[in-house]
């Protein structure tokens, strides 16, 4: 996410590194590089120019303290200005009404239906709401089937009327169904449409007028860059949407849409999609995204993702097992599944300050856990619960069953044993203190 932009901004800051003062000349040179980096990221030209002019003005108006370098000062100014450019503060959903009606709009192929499922999952699991999905796309083949499959995956009901060809009537029927069944949020998944298709634009205007939604979310493919912003402007002129959603931010995206959409359309980004899984949806925080763009990481979002996936009750039970040295391969397998749900590994590492730059040219294989999972799945229930019972003959059988080399099986078991020892020591304060005492003095 934003790797190219982060890299180019880092190079732009190098102009000021080693400089004792901020001057008109070195700031102008840095701003030129920053403007080029923004334009390469497909940021709107007027937005890029206004942004660099603001940063330059603030940089020249600052006195550099002896404790901070000009490069550090400019990074701080850039962080503040990027945060402001992307909206300044987090924009929450309006969910006070019951039922709250959310209308989803956007172009064909932007990922509206997938986002609709993710949003329902977010509302159900994170905000403890009771959503109903309404299949209002009467044009795309299998659109209703896709929504029903997603609803089944996340345990959220879907209202569909396969006989009707009137999206306004279907939307109103869905709202009536929600009131009847006690659903407090209705999410209407509409058909994808082009802004130049007047008949389709009039249709969604009629759906809006009939349903009077509390939220209208415009879903945009972040990979389309500047074109996404232009399309958002046209849709906003017709629908006056309440917020934008950027999908496919985990792809090879240059980030122009995220940086331009607020300044061009004056509507906040509310969510970002970071993967295909139903959990891969994040609330958009401008300050955290600015930190990530500048290579400073995003520890808060990393902790929040971990908290969403790790259950406190399970963690307490796991802690007891570790203390009794009963941590087994079933527990280990469960931990792997929870880590995988947090998102792709490179994206997670990029949230750790300083690690993003180190990982820039490193390929992180998201299938790295597959060999470990295959080895664990080739163990018998007894072996999973009793790791110490896995002797040489059992290891040979596990190797053949998992399709992995015997050395890989030996390595995993050795690493598991070492990890178990460390975890037991860390859970025992007395043993931990004893270990600290034995460490050499600095």
Short mmCIF file of C-alpha atoms in Angstrom, two decimals:
data_model
loop_
_atom_site.label_atom_id
_atom_site.label_comp_id
_atom_site.label_asym_id
_atom_site.label_seq_id
_atom_site.Cartn_x
_atom_site.Cartn_y
_atom_site.Cartn_z
CA UNK A 1 0.00 0.00 0.00
CA UNK A 2 1.51 3.34 -1.16
CA UNK A 3 5.00 1.77 -1.42
CA UNK A 4 6.05 3.80 -4.49
CA UNK A 5 4.79 7.07 -3.01
CA UNK A 6 6.49 6.38 0.35
CA UNK A 7 9.77 5.59 -1.41
CA UNK A 8 9.69 8.78 -3.52
CA UNK A 9 8.78 10.98 -0.55
CA UNK A 10 11.66 9.45 1.43
CA UNK A 11 14.03 10.38 -1.42
CA UNK A 12 12.60 13.92 -1.47
CA UNK A 13 13.35 14.33 2.26
CA UNK A 14 16.99 13.35 1.64
CA UNK A 15 17.47 16.77 0.02
CA UNK A 16 17.10 18.34 3.47
CA UNK A 17 19.12 15.73 5.36
CA UNK A 18 22.40 17.16 6.52
CA UNK A 19 21.13 20.74 6.04
CA UNK A 20 21.46 22.94 9.11
CA UNK A 21 18.68 25.33 8.18
CA UNK A 22 15.53 25.52 6.10
CA UNK A 23 16.02 27.95 3.22
CA UNK A 24 14.01 29.03 0.18
CA UNK A 25 16.38 27.06 -2.07
CA UNK A 26 16.45 23.68 -0.31
CA UNK A 27 12.71 23.78 0.43
CA UNK A 28 11.93 24.62 -3.23
CA UNK A 29 14.03 21.64 -4.35
CA UNK A 30 12.32 19.32 -1.86
CA UNK A 31 8.84 20.58 -2.85
CA UNK A 32 9.63 19.93 -6.51
CA UNK A 33 10.44 16.29 -5.68
CA UNK A 34 7.35 15.94 -3.47
CA UNK A 35 5.10 17.37 -6.23
CA UNK A 36 6.60 14.90 -8.71
CA UNK A 37 6.00 12.04 -6.26
CA UNK A 38 2.35 13.06 -5.81
CA UNK A 39 1.75 13.39 -9.56
CA UNK A 40 3.37 9.97 -10.15
CA UNK A 41 0.90 8.60 -7.57
CA UNK A 42 -1.89 9.98 -9.81
CA UNK A 43 -2.89 12.74 -7.40
CA UNK A 44 -5.00 15.52 -8.94
CA UNK A 45 -2.65 18.24 -10.29
CA UNK A 46 -4.43 21.15 -8.55
CA UNK A 47 -4.47 19.17 -5.28
CA UNK A 48 -0.74 18.38 -5.57
CA UNK A 49 0.15 22.02 -6.30
CA UNK A 50 -2.01 23.43 -3.49
CA UNK A 51 -0.63 20.83 -1.07
CA UNK A 52 3.06 21.57 -1.80
CA UNK A 53 2.41 25.34 -1.67
CA UNK A 54 0.87 24.95 1.81
CA UNK A 55 3.75 22.75 3.03
CA UNK A 56 6.35 25.19 1.62
CA UNK A 57 4.68 28.18 3.26
CA UNK A 58 4.54 26.45 6.65
CA UNK A 59 8.12 25.14 6.36
CA UNK A 60 9.56 28.59 5.59
CA UNK A 61 7.61 30.06 8.50
CA UNK A 62 9.18 27.66 11.01
CA UNK A 63 12.34 28.22 13.01
CA UNK A 64 14.35 24.99 13.23
CA UNK A 65 15.07 24.07 16.83
CA UNK A 66 18.57 22.85 17.62
CA UNK A 67 17.15 19.49 18.71
CA UNK A 68 15.36 18.83 15.39
CA UNK A 69 16.78 18.62 11.89
CA UNK A 70 15.10 20.37 8.92
CA UNK A 71 14.23 16.92 7.51
CA UNK A 72 12.43 15.96 10.74
CA UNK A 73 10.56 19.26 10.83
CA UNK A 74 9.39 18.85 7.23
CA UNK A 75 8.27 15.28 7.98
CA UNK A 76 6.12 16.64 10.85
CA UNK A 77 4.61 19.34 8.61
CA UNK A 78 4.00 16.77 5.85
CA UNK A 79 2.31 14.43 8.31
CA UNK A 80 -0.05 17.18 9.49
CA UNK A 81 -0.83 18.35 5.95
CA UNK A 82 -1.37 14.82 4.57
CA UNK A 83 -3.76 14.13 7.45
CA UNK A 84 -5.69 17.30 6.64
CA UNK A 85 -5.66 16.53 2.90
CA UNK A 86 -7.30 13.13 3.50
CA UNK A 87 -10.03 14.52 5.75
CA UNK A 88 -8.38 15.51 9.03
CA UNK A 89 -10.42 13.21 11.27
CA UNK A 90 -12.19 9.86 11.12
CA UNK A 91 -15.71 10.03 9.65
CA UNK A 92 -18.12 7.71 11.47
CA UNK A 93 -21.24 6.10 10.01
CA UNK A 94 -24.60 7.64 10.95
CA UNK A 95 -26.29 4.73 12.77
CA UNK A 96 -28.70 6.44 15.19
CA UNK A 97 -31.91 5.61 13.28
CA UNK A 98 -33.60 2.21 13.41
CA UNK A 99 -33.50 0.90 10.83
CA UNK A 100 -30.53 2.85 9.44
CA UNK A 101 -30.67 2.71 5.64
CA UNK A 102 -27.34 2.56 3.76
CA UNK A 103 -27.34 2.83 -0.04
CA UNK A 104 -24.30 1.46 -1.89
CA UNK A 105 -23.43 2.98 -5.29
CA UNK A 106 -20.55 2.88 -7.76
CA UNK A 107 -19.19 1.76 -11.11
CA UNK A 108 -19.29 -1.78 -12.50
CA UNK A 109 -16.45 -3.92 -11.13
CA UNK A 110 -15.52 -1.57 -8.26
CA UNK A 111 -16.27 -4.25 -5.66
CA UNK A 112 -19.66 -3.00 -4.37
CA UNK A 113 -21.19 -6.39 -3.60
CA UNK A 114 -18.05 -7.64 -1.83
CA UNK A 115 -17.92 -4.40 0.17
CA UNK A 116 -21.62 -4.77 1.03
CA UNK A 117 -20.83 -8.16 2.60
CA UNK A 118 -17.77 -6.77 4.42
CA UNK A 119 -19.78 -3.83 5.79
CA UNK A 120 -22.52 -6.16 7.07
CA UNK A 121 -19.85 -8.33 8.72
CA UNK A 122 -18.23 -5.23 10.32
CA UNK A 123 -21.56 -3.94 11.63
CA UNK A 124 -22.47 -7.37 13.02
CA UNK A 125 -19.15 -8.33 14.63
CA UNK A 126 -17.69 -4.95 15.66
CA UNK A 127 -20.75 -2.77 16.34
CA UNK A 128 -23.14 -5.60 17.38
CA UNK A 129 -25.81 -4.50 14.88
CA UNK A 130 -28.41 -6.72 13.20
CA UNK A 131 -28.09 -5.93 9.46
CA UNK A 132 -30.18 -7.04 6.49
CA UNK A 133 -28.74 -7.10 2.97
CA UNK A 134 -30.99 -6.14 0.06
CA UNK A 135 -30.09 -7.54 -3.39
CA UNK A 136 -31.08 -4.59 -5.62
CA UNK A 137 -28.89 -5.36 -8.66
CA UNK A 138 -31.36 -6.67 -11.25
CA UNK A 139 -28.94 -6.53 -14.19
CA UNK A 140 -25.71 -8.42 -13.45
CA UNK A 141 -25.99 -12.20 -13.81
CA UNK A 142 -25.46 -13.98 -10.49
CA UNK A 143 -25.40 -10.68 -8.51
CA UNK A 144 -28.17 -11.97 -6.24
CA UNK A 145 -26.42 -15.35 -5.90
CA UNK A 146 -23.14 -13.64 -4.93
CA UNK A 147 -24.83 -11.59 -2.21
CA UNK A 148 -26.64 -14.65 -0.86
CA UNK A 149 -23.36 -16.59 -0.71
CA UNK A 150 -21.67 -13.73 1.15
CA UNK A 151 -24.65 -13.41 3.50
CA UNK A 152 -24.43 -17.15 4.23
CA UNK A 153 -20.69 -16.86 5.00
CA UNK A 154 -21.16 -14.12 7.58
CA UNK A 155 -24.55 -15.21 8.93
CA UNK A 156 -26.50 -12.16 7.74
CA UNK A 157 -29.96 -12.48 6.07
CA UNK A 158 -30.44 -11.35 2.46
CA UNK A 159 -33.69 -10.04 0.99
CA UNK A 160 -34.11 -10.78 -2.73
CA UNK A 161 -37.05 -10.71 -5.17
CA UNK A 162 -35.97 -12.59 -8.28
CA UNK A 163 -39.29 -11.98 -10.04
CA UNK A 164 -39.26 -8.18 -9.80
CA UNK A 165 -37.44 -5.90 -12.24
CA UNK A 166 -38.15 -2.72 -10.28
CA UNK A 167 -35.19 -1.72 -8.05
CA UNK A 168 -37.27 0.93 -6.23
CA UNK A 169 -39.93 -1.63 -5.26
CA UNK A 170 -37.28 -4.20 -4.19
CA UNK A 171 -35.53 -1.61 -1.97
CA UNK A 172 -38.82 -0.64 -0.28
CA UNK A 173 -39.76 -4.31 0.20
CA UNK A 174 -36.35 -4.90 1.83
CA UNK A 175 -36.87 -2.02 4.27
CA UNK A 176 -40.35 -3.35 5.16
CA UNK A 177 -38.84 -6.81 5.73
CA UNK A 178 -36.18 -5.33 8.04
CA UNK A 179 -38.83 -3.55 10.14
CA UNK A 180 -40.86 -6.76 10.32
CA UNK A 181 -37.86 -8.89 11.43
CA UNK A 182 -36.27 -6.34 13.75
CA UNK A 183 -33.14 -5.62 11.67
CA UNK A 184 -31.67 -2.26 12.71
CA UNK A 185 -29.51 -1.67 9.58
CA UNK A 186 -30.54 -2.12 5.92
CA UNK A 187 -27.74 -2.23 3.32
CA UNK A 188 -29.00 -1.85 -0.27
CA UNK A 189 -26.60 -3.26 -2.88
CA UNK A 190 -27.43 -1.46 -6.16
CA UNK A 191 -26.30 -2.25 -9.71
CA UNK A 192 -23.02 -0.89 -11.07
CA UNK A 193 -23.51 1.98 -13.48
CA UNK A 194 -21.54 4.44 -15.63
CA UNK A 195 -21.95 8.13 -14.89
CA UNK A 196 -22.67 8.74 -18.61
CA UNK A 197 -25.61 6.28 -18.58
CA UNK A 198 -28.43 8.75 -17.93
CA UNK A 199 -31.17 6.10 -17.54
CA UNK A 200 -29.17 4.24 -14.87
CA UNK A 201 -28.30 7.48 -13.03
CA UNK A 202 -31.98 8.45 -12.97
CA UNK A 203 -32.82 4.99 -11.64
CA UNK A 204 -30.52 5.30 -8.61
CA UNK A 205 -31.84 8.82 -8.00
CA UNK A 206 -35.34 7.29 -7.80
CA UNK A 207 -34.08 4.61 -5.34
CA UNK A 208 -32.55 7.38 -3.21
CA UNK A 209 -35.74 9.48 -3.27
CA UNK A 210 -37.94 6.49 -2.33
CA UNK A 211 -35.75 5.07 0.46
CA UNK A 212 -34.41 8.35 1.93
CA UNK A 213 -31.12 6.70 3.06
CA UNK A 214 -29.17 7.93 6.09
CA UNK A 215 -25.88 7.01 4.40
CA UNK A 216 -24.96 6.86 0.69
CA UNK A 217 -21.56 5.22 0.21
CA UNK A 218 -19.78 5.54 -3.13
CA UNK A 219 -17.51 2.55 -3.75
CA UNK A 220 -14.45 3.28 -5.89
CA UNK A 221 -11.61 1.08 -7.14
CA UNK A 222 -8.42 2.70 -5.77
CA UNK A 223 -6.39 1.20 -8.63
CA UNK A 224 -8.09 3.52 -11.16
CA UNK A 225 -6.34 6.52 -9.57
CA UNK A 226 -7.29 9.95 -10.93
CA UNK A 227 -10.19 8.55 -12.96
CA UNK A 228 -11.78 7.36 -9.70
CA UNK A 229 -11.82 10.93 -8.39
CA UNK A 230 -13.38 12.30 -11.59
CA UNK A 231 -16.11 9.64 -11.44
CA UNK A 232 -16.72 10.36 -7.74
CA UNK A 233 -17.30 14.03 -8.58
CA UNK A 234 -19.96 13.19 -11.18
CA UNK A 235 -21.73 10.75 -8.83
CA UNK A 236 -21.59 13.25 -5.98
CA UNK A 237 -23.22 15.94 -8.14
CA UNK A 238 -26.14 13.56 -8.75
CA UNK A 239 -26.43 11.69 -5.43
CA UNK A 240 -24.71 13.94 -2.84
CA UNK A 241 -23.20 10.84 -1.21
CA UNK A 242 -22.11 10.92 2.44
CA UNK A 243 -18.79 9.10 2.10
CA UNK A 244 -16.45 7.20 -0.20
CA UNK A 245 -15.10 3.66 0.11
CA UNK A 246 -11.75 2.74 -1.48
CA UNK A 247 -11.44 -0.90 -2.50
CA UNK A 248 -8.39 -2.92 -3.62
CA UNK A 249 -5.92 -0.81 -1.59
CA UNK A 250 -3.93 -4.01 -1.07
CA UNK A 251 -3.17 -4.13 -4.81
CA UNK A 252 -0.56 -2.30 -6.86
CA UNK A 253 -2.23 1.03 -6.23
CA UNK A 254 -0.52 4.40 -6.48
CA UNK A 255 -2.75 6.06 -3.88
CA UNK A 256 -3.91 9.08 -5.90
CA UNK A 257 -7.59 8.51 -5.13
CA UNK A 258 -7.02 8.45 -1.34
CA UNK A 259 -5.06 11.69 -1.48
CA UNK A 260 -7.35 13.57 -3.90
CA UNK A 261 -10.93 12.54 -3.20
CA UNK A 262 -11.55 14.75 -0.12
CA UNK A 263 -10.13 17.91 -1.70
CA UNK A 264 -11.91 17.43 -5.05
CA UNK A 265 -15.31 16.12 -3.87
CA UNK A 266 -15.26 17.41 -0.26
CA UNK A 267 -16.62 14.11 1.06
CA UNK A 268 -14.75 11.89 3.55
CA UNK A 269 -13.34 8.43 2.90
CA UNK A 270 -15.11 6.19 5.43
CA UNK A 271 -13.72 2.71 4.71
CA UNK A 272 -10.87 1.03 2.85
CA UNK A 273 -10.81 -2.53 1.55
CA UNK A 274 -7.51 -4.31 2.09
CA UNK A 275 -8.15 -7.82 0.76
CA UNK A 276 -10.70 -10.38 -0.42
CA UNK A 277 -11.69 -11.80 2.99
CA UNK A 278 -14.80 -10.55 4.75
CA UNK A 279 -12.62 -9.26 7.63
CA UNK A 280 -10.43 -7.20 5.26
CA UNK A 281 -12.19 -3.89 5.85
CA UNK A 282 -10.74 -0.99 7.86
CA UNK A 283 -12.29 2.26 9.04
CA UNK A 284 -10.31 5.02 7.32
CA UNK A 285 -8.18 7.07 9.73
CA UNK A 286 -6.46 9.98 7.89
CA UNK A 287 -3.79 10.46 10.59
CA UNK A 288 -2.81 6.78 10.59
CA UNK A 289 -2.71 6.62 6.79
CA UNK A 290 -0.47 9.72 6.71
CA UNK A 291 1.94 8.00 9.12
CA UNK A 292 2.04 4.91 6.91
CA UNK A 293 2.67 6.95 3.74
CA UNK A 294 5.62 8.65 5.48
CA UNK A 295 7.02 5.25 6.59
CA UNK A 296 6.23 5.81 10.28
CA UNK A 297 3.99 2.74 10.60
CA UNK A 298 0.55 2.39 12.18
CA UNK A 299 0.83 0.54 15.48
CA UNK A 300 -2.70 1.53 16.62
CA UNK A 301 -4.37 -0.18 13.63
CA UNK A 302 -2.13 -3.23 14.10
CA UNK A 303 -3.21 -3.55 17.75
CA UNK A 304 -6.87 -3.05 16.79
CA UNK A 305 -6.67 -5.82 14.17
CA UNK A 306 -5.11 -8.14 16.75
CA UNK A 307 -7.82 -7.31 19.31
CA UNK A 308 -10.54 -8.08 16.75
CA UNK A 309 -9.12 -11.55 16.06
CA UNK A 310 -7.97 -12.65 19.52
CA UNK A 311 -10.71 -13.54 21.99
CA UNK A 312 -9.97 -12.55 25.63
CA UNK A 313 -11.53 -15.72 27.07
CA UNK A 314 -9.50 -17.92 24.70
CA UNK A 315 -6.36 -15.93 25.54
CA UNK A 316 -6.91 -16.52 29.28
CA UNK A 317 -7.37 -20.27 28.73
CA UNK A 318 -4.26 -20.33 26.54
CA UNK A 319 -2.30 -18.56 29.27
CA UNK A 320 -3.29 -21.30 31.75
CA UNK A 321 -2.16 -24.02 29.32
CA UNK A 322 1.18 -22.27 28.79
CA UNK A 323 1.78 -22.06 32.54
CA UNK A 324 1.13 -25.80 32.86
CA UNK A 325 3.29 -26.47 29.78
CA UNK A 326 0.23 -27.89 28.00
CA UNK A 327 0.46 -25.68 24.89
CA UNK A 328 0.04 -28.12 21.99
CA UNK A 329 -0.18 -28.18 18.19
CA UNK A 330 -3.95 -27.58 18.28
CA UNK A 331 -3.30 -24.27 20.07
CA UNK A 332 -0.45 -23.45 17.69
CA UNK A 333 -2.68 -24.12 14.66
CA UNK A 334 -5.41 -21.90 16.14
CA UNK A 335 -2.93 -19.04 16.59
CA UNK A 336 -1.86 -19.33 12.93
CA UNK A 337 -5.50 -19.07 11.77
CA UNK A 338 -6.02 -15.92 13.84
CA UNK A 339 -2.84 -14.29 12.46
CA UNK A 340 -3.97 -15.09 8.89
CA UNK A 341 -7.31 -13.36 9.50
CA UNK A 342 -5.50 -10.13 10.37
CA UNK A 343 -4.49 -9.56 6.73
CA UNK A 344 -1.57 -10.15 4.38
CA UNK A 345 1.80 -10.34 6.11
CA UNK A 346 3.57 -7.56 4.19
CA UNK A 347 0.73 -5.15 4.99
CA UNK A 348 0.91 -6.08 8.69
CA UNK A 349 4.71 -5.62 8.75
CA UNK A 350 4.28 -2.22 7.11
CA UNK A 351 2.32 -1.11 10.17
CA UNK A 352 5.40 -1.54 12.37
CA UNK A 353 7.48 1.68 12.44
CA UNK A 354 10.66 1.33 10.36
CA UNK A 355 9.84 -2.17 9.10
CA UNK A 356 7.95 -0.94 6.02
CA UNK A 357 11.12 0.47 4.43
CA UNK A 358 13.13 -2.63 5.31
CA UNK A 359 10.51 -4.86 3.67
CA UNK A 360 10.24 -2.72 0.52
CA UNK A 361 12.11 -5.10 -1.81
CA UNK A 362 11.32 -8.28 0.14
CA UNK A 363 8.64 -10.61 -1.20
CA UNK A 364 6.52 -11.98 1.64
CA UNK A 365 4.71 -15.16 0.65
CA UNK A 366 1.22 -15.27 2.18
CA UNK A 367 1.29 -19.04 1.60
CA UNK A 368 4.22 -19.41 4.02
CA UNK A 369 1.92 -21.02 6.60
CA UNK A 370 0.70 -23.72 4.19
CA UNK A 371 3.61 -26.12 4.80
CA UNK A 372 3.21 -25.71 8.60
CA UNK A 373 -0.54 -26.30 8.33
CA UNK A 374 0.03 -29.40 6.16
CA UNK A 375 2.48 -30.84 8.73
CA UNK A 376 0.08 -30.21 11.65
CA UNK A 377 -2.90 -31.59 9.69
CA UNK A 378 -0.90 -34.79 9.04
CA UNK A 379 -0.59 -35.45 12.78
CA UNK A 380 -3.05 -37.68 14.63
CA UNK A 381 -5.26 -36.06 17.34
CA UNK A 382 -3.08 -37.80 19.97
CA UNK A 383 0.14 -36.33 18.44
CA UNK A 384 -1.34 -32.82 18.31
CA UNK A 385 -2.27 -32.99 22.00
CA UNK A 386 1.00 -34.71 23.01
CA UNK A 387 3.87 -33.14 21.01
CA UNK A 388 6.47 -35.02 23.11
CA UNK A 389 5.16 -38.32 21.72
CA UNK A 390 6.29 -37.52 18.17
CA UNK A 391 9.30 -39.83 17.77
CA UNK A 392 11.36 -40.47 14.62
CA UNK A 393 9.00 -43.02 13.02
CA UNK A 394 6.03 -40.70 13.58
CA UNK A 395 7.99 -37.83 12.01
CA UNK A 396 8.68 -39.92 8.90
CA UNK A 397 4.96 -40.70 8.58
CA UNK A 398 4.01 -37.02 9.08
CA UNK A 399 6.56 -36.01 6.43
CA UNK A 400 5.06 -38.42 3.87
CA UNK A 401 1.49 -37.44 4.76
CA UNK A 402 2.13 -33.70 4.44
CA UNK A 403 4.24 -33.92 1.27
CA UNK A 404 7.11 -32.09 2.99
CA UNK A 405 10.74 -32.99 3.60
CA UNK A 406 11.67 -34.70 6.90
CA UNK A 407 14.02 -31.79 7.70
CA UNK A 408 11.02 -29.39 7.55
CA UNK A 409 9.11 -31.55 10.04
CA UNK A 410 12.15 -31.72 12.36
CA UNK A 411 12.66 -27.96 12.08
CA UNK A 412 9.02 -27.19 12.92
CA UNK A 413 9.00 -29.49 15.96
CA UNK A 414 12.32 -28.02 17.19
CA UNK A 415 11.00 -24.45 16.76
CA UNK A 416 7.76 -25.43 18.51
CA UNK A 417 9.68 -26.90 21.47
CA UNK A 418 11.90 -23.80 21.75
CA UNK A 419 8.86 -21.52 21.56
CA UNK A 420 7.08 -23.54 24.25
CA UNK A 421 10.07 -23.20 26.61
CA UNK A 422 10.27 -19.42 26.10
CA UNK A 423 6.49 -19.01 26.55
CA UNK A 424 6.59 -21.00 29.82
CA UNK A 425 9.48 -18.88 31.13
CA UNK A 426 7.70 -15.64 30.22
CA UNK A 427 4.52 -16.76 31.99
CA UNK A 428 6.51 -17.46 35.18
CA UNK A 429 7.67 -14.17 36.83
CA UNK A 430 10.21 -15.93 39.08
CA UNK A 431 11.81 -17.80 36.16
CA UNK A 432 11.80 -14.59 34.12
CA UNK A 433 13.56 -12.66 36.92
CA UNK A 434 16.13 -15.46 37.27
CA UNK A 435 16.79 -15.36 33.50
CA UNK A 436 17.26 -11.57 33.64
CA UNK A 437 19.78 -11.92 36.50
CA UNK A 438 21.86 -14.34 34.46
CA UNK A 439 22.09 -11.95 31.51
CA UNK A 440 25.49 -10.22 31.17
CA UNK A 441 25.70 -6.70 32.54
CA UNK A 442 26.08 -3.91 29.93
#
